[in-house]
Amino acid sequence: MAETETVKSQDTPFEGGPMDGRVLPVLLGMTGHPPKTYRIPVPDAAGGPPTVLVYRRVPRGHSGKLGLVQGWKYQYAAEGDTGGRGGRVRWPWSKPDNTKSRKSDDPTG
């Protein structure tokens, strides 16, 4: 049986919120990047539902001439899951989001 490759991880710093200043090893995806959002469930001391801390991936820095991303870090998202992409995958061939109301009697379109 062939030996499988080792799982790759990257030490990624966290900024803001309860995890501020900590560096955790985060598993990398198939593209070699950490996930765009990182959710950390924190158990409730009273036995209730856990609180979920949400961190969003942002560039750590950019290179000089080409502007390439030098690495990633996670920033605390105080709004939780409500911010960002709305929780659905946006493919290039997807229909636009029709949640915005448009007036049908507008003559310009």
Coordinates of C-alpha atoms in Angstrom, one line a residue:
M1 CA 0.0 0.0 0.0
A2 CA 1.3 3.4 -0.9
E3 CA 2.3 5.8 1.9
T4 CA 0.1 8.9 2.1
E5 CA 1.6 12.4 2.2
T6 CA 1.7 14.2 5.5
V7 CA -1.0 16.8 6.2
K8 CA 0.4 20.3 5.8
S9 CA -0.2 23.1 8.3
Q10 CA 1.0 26.6 8.8
D11 CA 1.5 28.6 12.0
T12 CA -1.0 31.4 11.6
P13 CA -1.3 34.4 14.0
F14 CA -4.7 35.6 15.3
E15 CA -5.5 39.3 15.9
G16 CA -8.3 40.7 18.0
G17 CA -10.9 39.0 20.1
P18 CA -10.1 36.4 22.8
M19 CA -7.4 34.7 20.6
D20 CA -5.4 38.0 20.2
G21 CA -1.6 37.3 20.0
R22 CA -1.9 33.5 19.8
V23 CA -0.3 31.5 16.9
L24 CA -2.0 28.2 16.0
P25 CA -1.1 25.6 13.4
V26 CA -3.9 25.8 10.8
L27 CA -4.4 23.0 8.2
L28 CA -3.8 24.1 4.6
G29 CA -6.2 23.3 1.8
M30 CA -5.4 21.8 -1.6
T31 CA -4.3 25.3 -2.9
G32 CA -1.8 25.7 -0.1
H33 CA -3.8 28.4 1.7
P34 CA -5.6 28.3 5.1
P35 CA -9.4 28.5 5.0
K36 CA -11.0 31.9 4.5
T37 CA -12.9 31.7 7.8
Y38 CA -11.8 29.9 11.0
R39 CA -14.5 29.1 13.5
I40 CA -13.6 28.2 17.1
P41 CA -16.4 26.8 19.3
V42 CA -16.1 27.8 23.0
P43 CA -18.1 25.7 25.4
D44 CA -20.5 27.5 27.8
A45 CA -19.7 27.2 31.5
A46 CA -23.4 26.9 32.3
G47 CA -23.9 24.0 29.9
G48 CA -25.7 26.0 27.3
P49 CA -24.9 26.1 23.6
P50 CA -21.3 26.9 22.7
T51 CA -20.3 30.4 21.6
V52 CA -18.6 30.4 18.2
L53 CA -15.7 32.8 17.6
V54 CA -15.3 33.7 13.9
Y55 CA -12.0 34.9 12.4
R56 CA -11.5 35.9 8.8
R57 CA -8.3 35.4 6.8
V58 CA -6.5 38.6 5.7
P59 CA -3.1 39.1 4.0
R60 CA -0.2 39.4 6.5
G61 CA 1.8 41.6 4.1
H62 CA 2.7 42.1 0.5
S63 CA 5.9 41.9 -1.4
G64 CA 7.5 45.0 -2.8
K65 CA 7.5 45.0 -6.6
L66 CA 4.8 42.4 -7.5
G67 CA 2.5 42.9 -4.5
L68 CA 2.2 39.2 -3.8
V69 CA 0.8 38.0 -0.5
Q70 CA 3.6 37.1 1.9
G71 CA 1.4 35.1 4.3
W72 CA -1.9 35.1 6.0
K73 CA -3.3 36.0 9.4
Y74 CA -6.7 35.9 11.0
Q75 CA -8.6 38.9 12.2
Y76 CA -11.5 38.7 14.7
A77 CA -14.9 39.2 13.1
A78 CA -17.1 40.6 15.8
E79 CA -20.2 40.4 13.7
G80 CA -19.8 36.6 13.5
D81 CA -21.3 34.7 10.6
T82 CA -23.5 37.6 9.4
G83 CA -20.6 39.5 7.7
G84 CA -19.0 38.6 4.4
R85 CA -20.4 36.4 1.7
G86 CA -23.7 35.5 3.1
G87 CA -22.9 31.8 3.6
R88 CA -23.3 30.6 0.0
V89 CA -20.9 29.8 -2.7
R90 CA -20.7 32.4 -5.5
W91 CA -19.7 30.8 -8.8
P92 CA -19.0 32.9 -11.8
W93 CA -22.0 31.4 -13.6
S94 CA -24.4 31.9 -10.7
K95 CA -27.4 34.2 -11.0
P96 CA -27.0 37.6 -9.2
D97 CA -28.5 37.9 -5.8
N98 CA -32.1 39.2 -6.1
T99 CA -32.6 40.2 -2.5
K100 CA -32.4 43.9 -3.3
S101 CA -35.7 45.4 -4.1
R102 CA -36.1 47.0 -7.5
K103 CA -39.0 49.3 -8.6
S104 CA -40.9 47.8 -11.5
D105 CA -42.3 51.2 -12.5
D106 CA -38.8 52.8 -12.9
P107 CA -38.5 53.8 -16.6
T108 CA -34.7 53.5 -16.6
G109 CA -34.7 49.8 -16.0

